[in-house]
PDB file of C-alpha atoms in Angstrom:
ATOM      1  CA  UNK A  45    -122.536  71.186 -65.471  1.00  0.00           C
ATOM      2  CA  UNK A  46    -124.814  74.214 -65.154  1.00  0.00           C
ATOM      3  CA  UNK A  47    -127.749  73.770 -62.772  1.00  0.00           C
ATOM      4  CA  UNK A  48    -131.163  74.409 -64.292  1.00  0.00           C
ATOM      5  CA  UNK A  49    -132.544  77.655 -62.819  1.00  0.00           C
ATOM      6  CA  UNK A  50    -135.755  76.051 -61.558  1.00  0.00           C
ATOM      7  CA  UNK A  51    -134.078  72.954 -60.153  1.00  0.00           C
ATOM      8  CA  UNK A  52    -134.297  72.195 -56.432  1.00  0.00           C
ATOM      9  CA  UNK A  53    -131.845  69.289 -56.617  1.00  0.00           C
ATOM     10  CA  UNK A  54    -129.780  69.174 -53.439  1.00  0.00           C
ATOM     11  CA  UNK A  55    -132.087  71.631 -51.677  1.00  0.00           C
ATOM     12  CA  UNK A  56    -133.632  70.793 -48.325  1.00  0.00           C
ATOM     13  CA  UNK A  57    -136.407  72.437 -46.385  1.00  0.00           C
ATOM     14  CA  UNK A  58    -139.544  72.440 -44.278  1.00  0.00           C
ATOM     15  CA  UNK A  59    -143.150  72.779 -45.415  1.00  0.00           C
ATOM     16  CA  UNK A  60    -145.603  73.501 -42.598  1.00  0.00           C
ATOM     17  CA  UNK A  61    -149.372  73.400 -42.344  1.00  0.00           C
ATOM     18  CA  UNK A  62    -150.383  70.256 -44.227  1.00  0.00           C
ATOM     19  CA  UNK A  63    -153.999  69.324 -43.487  1.00  0.00           C
ATOM     20  CA  UNK A  64    -155.298  67.366 -46.487  1.00  0.00           C
ATOM     21  CA  UNK A  65    -155.081  67.092 -50.276  1.00  0.00           C
ATOM     22  CA  UNK A  66    -156.673  70.535 -50.692  1.00  0.00           C
ATOM     23  CA  UNK A  67    -153.976  72.252 -48.602  1.00  0.00           C
ATOM     24  CA  UNK A  68    -151.719  74.863 -50.159  1.00  0.00           C
ATOM     25  CA  UNK A  69    -148.946  73.145 -48.193  1.00  0.00           C
ATOM     26  CA  UNK A  70    -149.647  69.980 -50.195  1.00  0.00           C
ATOM     27  CA  UNK A  71    -149.370  71.846 -53.491  1.00  0.00           C
ATOM     28  CA  UNK A  72    -146.071  73.368 -52.378  1.00  0.00           C
ATOM     29  CA  UNK A  73    -144.592  70.113 -51.076  1.00  0.00           C
ATOM     30  CA  UNK A  74    -145.568  68.211 -54.226  1.00  0.00           C
ATOM     31  CA  UNK A  75    -144.107  70.854 -56.555  1.00  0.00           C
ATOM     32  CA  UNK A  76    -140.892  71.125 -54.533  1.00  0.00           C
ATOM     33  CA  UNK A  77    -140.491  67.353 -54.626  1.00  0.00           C
ATOM     34  CA  UNK A  78    -141.038  67.300 -58.386  1.00  0.00           C
ATOM     35  CA  UNK A  79    -138.279  69.909 -58.703  1.00  0.00           C
ATOM     36  CA  UNK A  80    -135.900  67.675 -56.724  1.00  0.00           C
ATOM     37  CA  UNK A  81    -136.090  68.969 -53.139  1.00  0.00           C
ATOM     38  CA  UNK A  82    -136.019  66.936 -49.936  1.00  0.00           C
ATOM     39  CA  UNK A  83    -138.174  68.112 -47.061  1.00  0.00           C
ATOM     40  CA  UNK A  84    -139.833  67.617 -43.733  1.00  0.00           C
ATOM     41  CA  UNK A  85    -143.580  68.264 -43.883  1.00  0.00           C
ATOM     42  CA  UNK A  86    -145.536  69.164 -40.758  1.00  0.00           C
ATOM     43  CA  UNK A  87    -149.167  68.974 -39.722  1.00  0.00           C
ATOM     44  CA  UNK A  88    -150.597  70.931 -36.819  1.00  0.00           C
ATOM     45  CA  UNK A  89    -152.947  68.547 -35.026  1.00  0.00           C
ATOM     46  CA  UNK A  90    -152.906  64.789 -34.320  1.00  0.00           C
ATOM     47  CA  UNK A  91    -156.344  64.455 -35.941  1.00  0.00           C
ATOM     48  CA  UNK A  92    -154.846  65.526 -39.272  1.00  0.00           C
ATOM     49  CA  UNK A  93    -152.469  62.571 -39.454  1.00  0.00           C
ATOM     50  CA  UNK A  94    -155.005  60.204 -40.996  1.00  0.00           C
ATOM     51  CA  UNK A  95    -155.597  62.747 -43.783  1.00  0.00           C
ATOM     52  CA  UNK A  96    -151.944  63.496 -44.510  1.00  0.00           C
ATOM     53  CA  UNK A  97    -150.376  60.018 -44.337  1.00  0.00           C
ATOM     54  CA  UNK A  98    -151.980  58.900 -47.631  1.00  0.00           C
ATOM     55  CA  UNK A  99    -150.419  61.905 -49.400  1.00  0.00           C
ATOM     56  CA  UNK A 100    -146.749  61.172 -48.735  1.00  0.00           C
ATOM     57  CA  UNK A 101    -146.167  59.296 -51.987  1.00  0.00           C
ATOM     58  CA  UNK A 102    -147.080  62.299 -54.119  1.00  0.00           C
ATOM     59  CA  UNK A 103    -144.667  64.421 -52.063  1.00  0.00           C
ATOM     60  CA  UNK A 104    -141.737  62.043 -52.450  1.00  0.00           C
ATOM     61  CA  UNK A 105    -142.178  60.267 -49.098  1.00  0.00           C
ATOM     62  CA  UNK A 106    -141.044  63.199 -46.943  1.00  0.00           C
ATOM     63  CA  UNK A 107    -140.609  62.858 -43.226  1.00  0.00           C
ATOM     64  CA  UNK A 108    -143.858  63.871 -41.487  1.00  0.00           C
ATOM     65  CA  UNK A 109    -143.799  65.591 -38.112  1.00  0.00           C
ATOM     66  CA  UNK A 110    -146.486  66.919 -35.811  1.00  0.00           C
ATOM     67  CA  UNK A 111    -145.791  70.587 -35.150  1.00  0.00           C
ATOM     68  CA  UNK A 112    -148.267  72.817 -33.360  1.00  0.00           C
ATOM     69  CA  UNK A 113    -146.633  76.244 -33.543  1.00  0.00           C
ATOM     70  CA  UNK A 114    -148.101  77.098 -30.134  1.00  0.00           C
ATOM     71  CA  UNK A 115    -146.041  74.265 -28.599  1.00  0.00           C
ATOM     72  CA  UNK A 116    -142.441  75.453 -28.491  1.00  0.00           C
ATOM     73  CA  UNK A 117    -141.142  71.973 -27.720  1.00  0.00           C
ATOM     74  CA  UNK A 118    -142.591  70.706 -31.016  1.00  0.00           C
ATOM     75  CA  UNK A 119    -141.084  73.632 -32.913  1.00  0.00           C
ATOM     76  CA  UNK A 120    -137.705  72.992 -31.299  1.00  0.00           C
ATOM     77  CA  UNK A 121    -137.927  69.303 -32.200  1.00  0.00           C
ATOM     78  CA  UNK A 122    -138.668  70.196 -35.833  1.00  0.00           C
ATOM     79  CA  UNK A 123    -135.548  72.301 -36.271  1.00  0.00           C
ATOM     80  CA  UNK A 124    -133.424  69.903 -34.276  1.00  0.00           C
ATOM     81  CA  UNK A 125    -134.484  67.142 -36.649  1.00  0.00           C
ATOM     82  CA  UNK A 126    -133.661  69.284 -39.703  1.00  0.00           C
ATOM     83  CA  UNK A 127    -130.228  70.014 -38.230  1.00  0.00           C
ATOM     84  CA  UNK A 128    -129.606  66.322 -37.497  1.00  0.00           C
ATOM     85  CA  UNK A 129    -130.748  65.223 -40.932  1.00  0.00           C
ATOM     86  CA  UNK A 130    -129.099  67.816 -43.160  1.00  0.00           C
ATOM     87  CA  UNK A 131    -127.193  70.334 -41.048  1.00  0.00           C
ATOM     88  CA  UNK A 132    -128.745  73.070 -43.178  1.00  0.00           C
ATOM     89  CA  UNK A 133    -131.982  74.439 -44.604  1.00  0.00           C
ATOM     90  CA  UNK A 134    -132.580  76.022 -47.987  1.00  0.00           C
ATOM     91  CA  UNK A 135    -136.291  76.869 -47.732  1.00  0.00           C
ATOM     92  CA  UNK A 136    -139.209  77.079 -45.324  1.00  0.00           C
ATOM     93  CA  UNK A 137    -142.875  77.348 -46.308  1.00  0.00           C
ATOM     94  CA  UNK A 138    -145.234  78.807 -43.688  1.00  0.00           C
ATOM     95  CA  UNK A 139    -148.775  77.807 -44.663  1.00  0.00           C
ATOM     96  CA  UNK A 140    -151.062  78.353 -41.700  1.00  0.00           C
ATOM     97  CA  UNK A 141    -153.658  80.824 -40.496  1.00  0.00           C
ATOM     98  CA  UNK A 142    -156.339  80.821 -37.848  1.00  0.00           C
ATOM     99  CA  UNK A 143    -158.888  83.105 -36.201  1.00  0.00           C
ATOM    100  CA  UNK A 144    -161.630  82.091 -33.746  1.00  0.00           C
ATOM    101  CA  UNK A 145    -164.901  81.784 -35.633  1.00  0.00           C
ATOM    102  CA  UNK A 146    -166.821  84.378 -33.584  1.00  0.00           C
ATOM    103  CA  UNK A 147    -164.090  86.965 -34.102  1.00  0.00           C
ATOM    104  CA  UNK A 148    -163.671  86.105 -37.786  1.00  0.00           C
ATOM    105  CA  UNK A 149    -167.382  86.375 -38.509  1.00  0.00           C
ATOM    106  CA  UNK A 150    -167.872  89.636 -36.620  1.00  0.00           C
ATOM    107  CA  UNK A 151    -166.808  93.197 -37.296  1.00  0.00           C
ATOM    108  CA  UNK A 152    -163.156  94.111 -36.769  1.00  0.00           C
ATOM    109  CA  UNK A 153    -164.204  96.762 -34.249  1.00  0.00           C
ATOM    110  CA  UNK A 154    -165.993  94.089 -32.218  1.00  0.00           C
ATOM    111  CA  UNK A 155    -163.236  91.472 -32.162  1.00  0.00           C
ATOM    112  CA  UNK A 156    -162.007  90.331 -28.778  1.00  0.00           C
ATOM    113  CA  UNK A 157    -158.466  90.870 -27.559  1.00  0.00           C
ATOM    114  CA  UNK A 158    -157.997  87.134 -27.095  1.00  0.00           C
ATOM    115  CA  UNK A 159    -159.265  86.410 -30.603  1.00  0.00           C
ATOM    116  CA  UNK A 160    -157.103  89.107 -32.167  1.00  0.00           C
ATOM    117  CA  UNK A 161    -154.030  87.941 -30.257  1.00  0.00           C
ATOM    118  CA  UNK A 162    -154.579  84.299 -31.189  1.00  0.00           C
ATOM    119  CA  UNK A 163    -155.094  85.133 -34.864  1.00  0.00           C
ATOM    120  CA  UNK A 164    -151.965  87.282 -34.895  1.00  0.00           C
ATOM    121  CA  UNK A 165    -149.927  84.672 -33.032  1.00  0.00           C
ATOM    122  CA  UNK A 166    -150.758  81.725 -35.284  1.00  0.00           C
ATOM    123  CA  UNK A 167    -151.092  83.563 -38.595  1.00  0.00           C
ATOM    124  CA  UNK A 168    -148.264  86.104 -38.342  1.00  0.00           C
ATOM    125  CA  UNK A 169    -145.928  85.806 -35.377  1.00  0.00           C
ATOM    126  CA  UNK A 170    -145.448  82.078 -35.959  1.00  0.00           C
ATOM    127  CA  UNK A 171    -143.765  82.955 -39.276  1.00  0.00           C
ATOM    128  CA  UNK A 172    -141.379  85.251 -37.432  1.00  0.00           C
ATOM    129  CA  UNK A 173    -140.617  82.550 -34.858  1.00  0.00           C
ATOM    130  CA  UNK A 174    -139.999  79.909 -37.514  1.00  0.00           C
ATOM    131  CA  UNK A 175    -137.755  82.298 -39.433  1.00  0.00           C
ATOM    132  CA  UNK A 176    -135.712  82.977 -36.304  1.00  0.00           C
ATOM    133  CA  UNK A 177    -135.027  79.273 -35.868  1.00  0.00           C
ATOM    134  CA  UNK A 178    -134.419  78.676 -39.575  1.00  0.00           C
ATOM    135  CA  UNK A 179    -131.864  81.483 -39.844  1.00  0.00           C
ATOM    136  CA  UNK A 180    -128.904  79.638 -38.233  1.00  0.00           C
ATOM    137  CA  UNK A 181    -129.483  76.664 -40.543  1.00  0.00           C
ATOM    138  CA  UNK A 182    -129.566  78.810 -43.684  1.00  0.00           C
ATOM    139  CA  UNK A 183    -125.795  78.998 -43.703  1.00  0.00           C
ATOM    140  CA  UNK A 184    -125.536  79.646 -47.419  1.00  0.00           C
ATOM    141  CA  UNK A 185    -128.741  81.635 -47.733  1.00  0.00           C
ATOM    142  CA  UNK A 186    -132.256  80.402 -48.267  1.00  0.00           C
ATOM    143  CA  UNK A 187    -135.866  81.337 -48.864  1.00  0.00           C
ATOM    144  CA  UNK A 188    -138.711  81.905 -46.403  1.00  0.00           C
ATOM    145  CA  UNK A 189    -142.223  81.941 -47.858  1.00  0.00           C
ATOM    146  CA  UNK A 190    -145.564  82.641 -46.219  1.00  0.00           C
ATOM    147  CA  UNK A 191    -149.127  82.816 -47.570  1.00  0.00           C
ATOM    148  CA  UNK A 192    -151.219  85.966 -47.633  1.00  0.00           C
ATOM    149  CA  UNK A 193    -154.404  87.194 -49.336  1.00  0.00           C
ATOM    150  CA  UNK A 194    -155.631  90.324 -51.131  1.00  0.00           C
ATOM    151  CA  UNK A 195    -157.698  91.213 -48.057  1.00  0.00           C
ATOM    152  CA  UNK A 196    -154.433  92.452 -46.511  1.00  0.00           C
ATOM    153  CA  UNK A 197    -154.411  95.341 -48.991  1.00  0.00           C
ATOM    154  CA  UNK A 198    -158.083  96.043 -49.731  1.00  0.00           C
ATOM    155  CA  UNK A 199    -161.305  95.477 -47.810  1.00  0.00           C
ATOM    156  CA  UNK A 200    -162.805  92.155 -48.858  1.00  0.00           C
ATOM    157  CA  UNK A 201    -166.297  91.338 -47.642  1.00  0.00           C
ATOM    158  CA  UNK A 202    -166.293  88.816 -44.785  1.00  0.00           C
ATOM    159  CA  UNK A 203    -162.484  88.625 -44.546  1.00  0.00           C
ATOM    160  CA  UNK A 204    -162.797  90.804 -41.460  1.00  0.00           C
ATOM    161  CA  UNK A 205    -160.191  90.177 -38.740  1.00  0.00           C
ATOM    162  CA  UNK A 206    -157.851  88.343 -41.080  1.00  0.00           C
ATOM    163  CA  UNK A 207    -157.352  91.523 -43.114  1.00  0.00           C
ATOM    164  CA  UNK A 208    -155.339  93.366 -40.434  1.00  0.00           C
ATOM    165  CA  UNK A 209    -153.557  90.138 -39.514  1.00  0.00           C
ATOM    166  CA  UNK A 210    -152.436  89.463 -43.099  1.00  0.00           C
ATOM    167  CA  UNK A 211    -151.442  93.127 -43.481  1.00  0.00           C
ATOM    168  CA  UNK A 212    -149.131  92.665 -40.495  1.00  0.00           C
ATOM    169  CA  UNK A 213    -147.788  89.485 -42.078  1.00  0.00           C
ATOM    170  CA  UNK A 214    -146.982  91.235 -45.366  1.00  0.00           C
ATOM    171  CA  UNK A 215    -145.269  94.090 -43.521  1.00  0.00           C
ATOM    172  CA  UNK A 216    -143.263  91.537 -41.535  1.00  0.00           C
ATOM    173  CA  UNK A 217    -142.114  89.994 -44.816  1.00  0.00           C
ATOM    174  CA  UNK A 218    -140.634  93.312 -45.923  1.00  0.00           C
ATOM    175  CA  UNK A 219    -138.845  93.992 -42.641  1.00  0.00           C
ATOM    176  CA  UNK A 220    -137.533  90.432 -42.415  1.00  0.00           C
ATOM    177  CA  UNK A 221    -136.292  90.647 -46.003  1.00  0.00           C
ATOM    178  CA  UNK A 222    -134.317  93.780 -45.136  1.00  0.00           C
ATOM    179  CA  UNK A 223    -132.888  92.231 -41.974  1.00  0.00           C
ATOM    180  CA  UNK A 224    -131.983  88.830 -43.407  1.00  0.00           C
ATOM    181  CA  UNK A 225    -130.911  89.903 -46.876  1.00  0.00           C
ATOM    182  CA  UNK A 226    -127.259  90.417 -45.915  1.00  0.00           C
ATOM    183  CA  UNK A 227    -127.163  86.711 -45.013  1.00  0.00           C
ATOM    184  CA  UNK A 228    -128.530  85.737 -48.395  1.00  0.00           C
ATOM    185  CA  UNK A 229    -131.950  84.845 -46.967  1.00  0.00           C
ATOM    186  CA  UNK A 230    -134.876  85.929 -49.115  1.00  0.00           C
ATOM    187  CA  UNK A 231    -138.389  86.420 -47.734  1.00  0.00           C
ATOM    188  CA  UNK A 232    -141.660  86.443 -49.673  1.00  0.00           C
ATOM    189  CA  UNK A 233    -145.419  86.269 -49.357  1.00  0.00           C
ATOM    190  CA  UNK A 234    -147.504  84.497 -51.982  1.00  0.00           C
ATOM    191  CA  UNK A 235    -151.023  85.886 -52.232  1.00  0.00           C
ATOM    192  CA  UNK A 236    -153.395  83.412 -53.887  1.00  0.00           C
ATOM    193  CA  UNK A 237    -156.935  84.290 -54.737  1.00  0.00           C
ATOM    194  CA  UNK A 238    -159.740  82.238 -53.204  1.00  0.00           C
ATOM    195  CA  UNK A 239    -158.847  78.549 -53.110  1.00  0.00           C
ATOM    196  CA  UNK A 240    -161.265  75.961 -51.762  1.00  0.00           C
ATOM    197  CA  UNK A 241    -159.209  74.798 -48.787  1.00  0.00           C
ATOM    198  CA  UNK A 242    -160.403  73.738 -45.345  1.00  0.00           C
ATOM    199  CA  UNK A 243    -159.148  77.016 -43.888  1.00  0.00           C
ATOM    200  CA  UNK A 244    -161.075  79.019 -46.483  1.00  0.00           C
ATOM    201  CA  UNK A 245    -164.289  77.261 -45.527  1.00  0.00           C
ATOM    202  CA  UNK A 246    -164.228  79.198 -42.258  1.00  0.00           C
ATOM    203  CA  UNK A 247    -164.789  82.483 -44.121  1.00  0.00           C
ATOM    204  CA  UNK A 248    -168.440  83.463 -44.205  1.00  0.00           C
ATOM    205  CA  UNK A 249    -169.957  83.315 -47.718  1.00  0.00           C
ATOM    206  CA  UNK A 250    -166.667  82.034 -49.115  1.00  0.00           C
ATOM    207  CA  UNK A 251    -168.434  80.659 -52.192  1.00  0.00           C
ATOM    208  CA  UNK A 252    -169.471  84.198 -53.120  1.00  0.00           C
ATOM    209  CA  UNK A 253    -165.799  85.208 -53.120  1.00  0.00           C
ATOM    210  CA  UNK A 254    -164.867  82.155 -55.152  1.00  0.00           C
ATOM    211  CA  UNK A 255    -167.574  82.699 -57.761  1.00  0.00           C
ATOM    212  CA  UNK A 256    -166.571  86.354 -58.129  1.00  0.00           C
ATOM    213  CA  UNK A 257    -162.969  85.317 -58.751  1.00  0.00           C
ATOM    214  CA  UNK A 258    -164.007  82.674 -61.267  1.00  0.00           C
ATOM    215  CA  UNK A 259    -166.187  85.068 -63.248  1.00  0.00           C
ATOM    216  CA  UNK A 260    -164.224  88.326 -62.986  1.00  0.00           C
ATOM    217  CA  UNK A 261    -160.546  87.366 -62.986  1.00  0.00           C
ATOM    218  CA  UNK A 262    -158.859  87.895 -66.368  1.00  0.00           C
ATOM    219  CA  UNK A 263    -158.172  84.154 -66.686  1.00  0.00           C
ATOM    220  CA  UNK A 264    -161.746  83.285 -65.610  1.00  0.00           C
ATOM    221  CA  UNK A 265    -160.666  80.649 -63.118  1.00  0.00           C
ATOM    222  CA  UNK A 266    -159.368  80.183 -59.609  1.00  0.00           C
ATOM    223  CA  UNK A 267    -155.729  79.525 -58.881  1.00  0.00           C
ATOM    224  CA  UNK A 268    -154.955  76.029 -57.620  1.00  0.00           C
ATOM    225  CA  UNK A 269    -152.687  74.711 -54.896  1.00  0.00           C
ATOM    226  CA  UNK A 270    -150.434  73.477 -57.697  1.00  0.00           C
ATOM    227  CA  UNK A 271    -150.173  77.031 -59.078  1.00  0.00           C
ATOM    228  CA  UNK A 272    -149.028  78.226 -55.674  1.00  0.00           C
ATOM    229  CA  UNK A 273    -146.571  75.349 -55.449  1.00  0.00           C
ATOM    230  CA  UNK A 274    -145.000  76.243 -58.789  1.00  0.00           C
ATOM    231  CA  UNK A 275    -144.581  79.837 -57.624  1.00  0.00           C
ATOM    232  CA  UNK A 276    -142.895  78.576 -54.445  1.00  0.00           C
ATOM    233  CA  UNK A 277    -140.445  76.554 -56.559  1.00  0.00           C
ATOM    234  CA  UNK A 278    -139.638  79.636 -58.633  1.00  0.00           C
ATOM    235  CA  UNK A 279    -138.994  81.761 -55.542  1.00  0.00           C
ATOM    236  CA  UNK A 280    -136.918  79.135 -53.729  1.00  0.00           C
ATOM    237  CA  UNK A 281    -134.859  78.124 -56.772  1.00  0.00           C
ATOM    238  CA  UNK A 282    -131.993  79.882 -58.452  1.00  0.00           C
ATOM    239  CA  UNK A 283    -134.483  81.538 -60.793  1.00  0.00           C
ATOM    240  CA  UNK A 284    -135.633  83.733 -57.925  1.00  0.00           C
ATOM    241  CA  UNK A 285    -132.232  84.589 -56.508  1.00  0.00           C
ATOM    242  CA  UNK A 286    -132.558  88.344 -57.072  1.00  0.00           C
ATOM    243  CA  UNK A 287    -136.055  88.677 -55.587  1.00  0.00           C
ATOM    244  CA  UNK A 288    -136.912  89.369 -51.967  1.00  0.00           C
ATOM    245  CA  UNK A 289    -139.482  91.218 -49.884  1.00  0.00           C
ATOM    246  CA  UNK A 290    -142.243  90.703 -52.430  1.00  0.00           C
ATOM    247  CA  UNK A 291    -145.911  89.819 -52.264  1.00  0.00           C
ATOM    248  CA  UNK A 292    -146.621  87.842 -55.417  1.00  0.00           C
ATOM    249  CA  UNK A 293    -150.217  87.446 -56.565  1.00  0.00           C
ATOM    250  CA  UNK A 294    -151.105  83.980 -57.818  1.00  0.00           C
ATOM    251  CA  UNK A 295    -154.786  84.609 -58.435  1.00  0.00           C
ATOM    252  CA  UNK A 296    -155.447  84.414 -62.189  1.00  0.00           C
ATOM    253  CA  UNK A 297    -155.137  88.228 -62.251  1.00  0.00           C
ATOM    254  CA  UNK A 298    -158.102  88.899 -59.958  1.00  0.00           C
ATOM    255  CA  UNK A 299    -156.169  91.515 -57.948  1.00  0.00           C
ATOM    256  CA  UNK A 300    -156.096  93.949 -60.891  1.00  0.00           C
ATOM    257  CA  UNK A 301    -159.885  94.285 -60.956  1.00  0.00           C
ATOM    258  CA  UNK A 302    -161.583  97.184 -59.235  1.00  0.00           C
TER     259      UNK A 302
END
């Protein structure tokens, strides 16, 4: 019987960065479950557990694990558990970003070395580290997906330090796609427009960005975490088997506006 191109039946993976019901990670995990995937879902801080436990039903009761990407022992435990449970991985979603508030709210030229390094470590290099540990488990190929934003390409007011960091992330996607392609591993960035997540609330005057997107995007609305999740399903499923190294905009068309 021919497998439906958007089916994730029999596919297994990891979704990182769940914080609450507004998380992009939640939208991805829910959509992947609805398409038939099994997964481990991670949250980054013990305080988040009370917010994420009530969500497991909508995600198909996935295994939840604490995984702070700055704690290598937790990262090792995550991939060890995936190996024990399935012996393989088909997809990994990297949905996390961070910059210290003072550095994020200031000018790029004034950012501290420590703030820049921390933002780059959590928001960019963690994707590289996760990919390195996922690679041996993607024995028959797989898909690695991270989350970016238009501020990687153009200057967006108040995005500040995260612009260079996301630019590095998008460049990493292209290089990783070239390196891992011969093993059948595809690598992508999804670039949503403004979405009202907890992480977005750290951006100064975020509501101004959101209102601009709602009023000026061709579809006159914001993308949702479910929209991002559906894009992740497309990329990780057989429907996306010939795509790699891309940054896909899921932003109601806002990126085409001057």
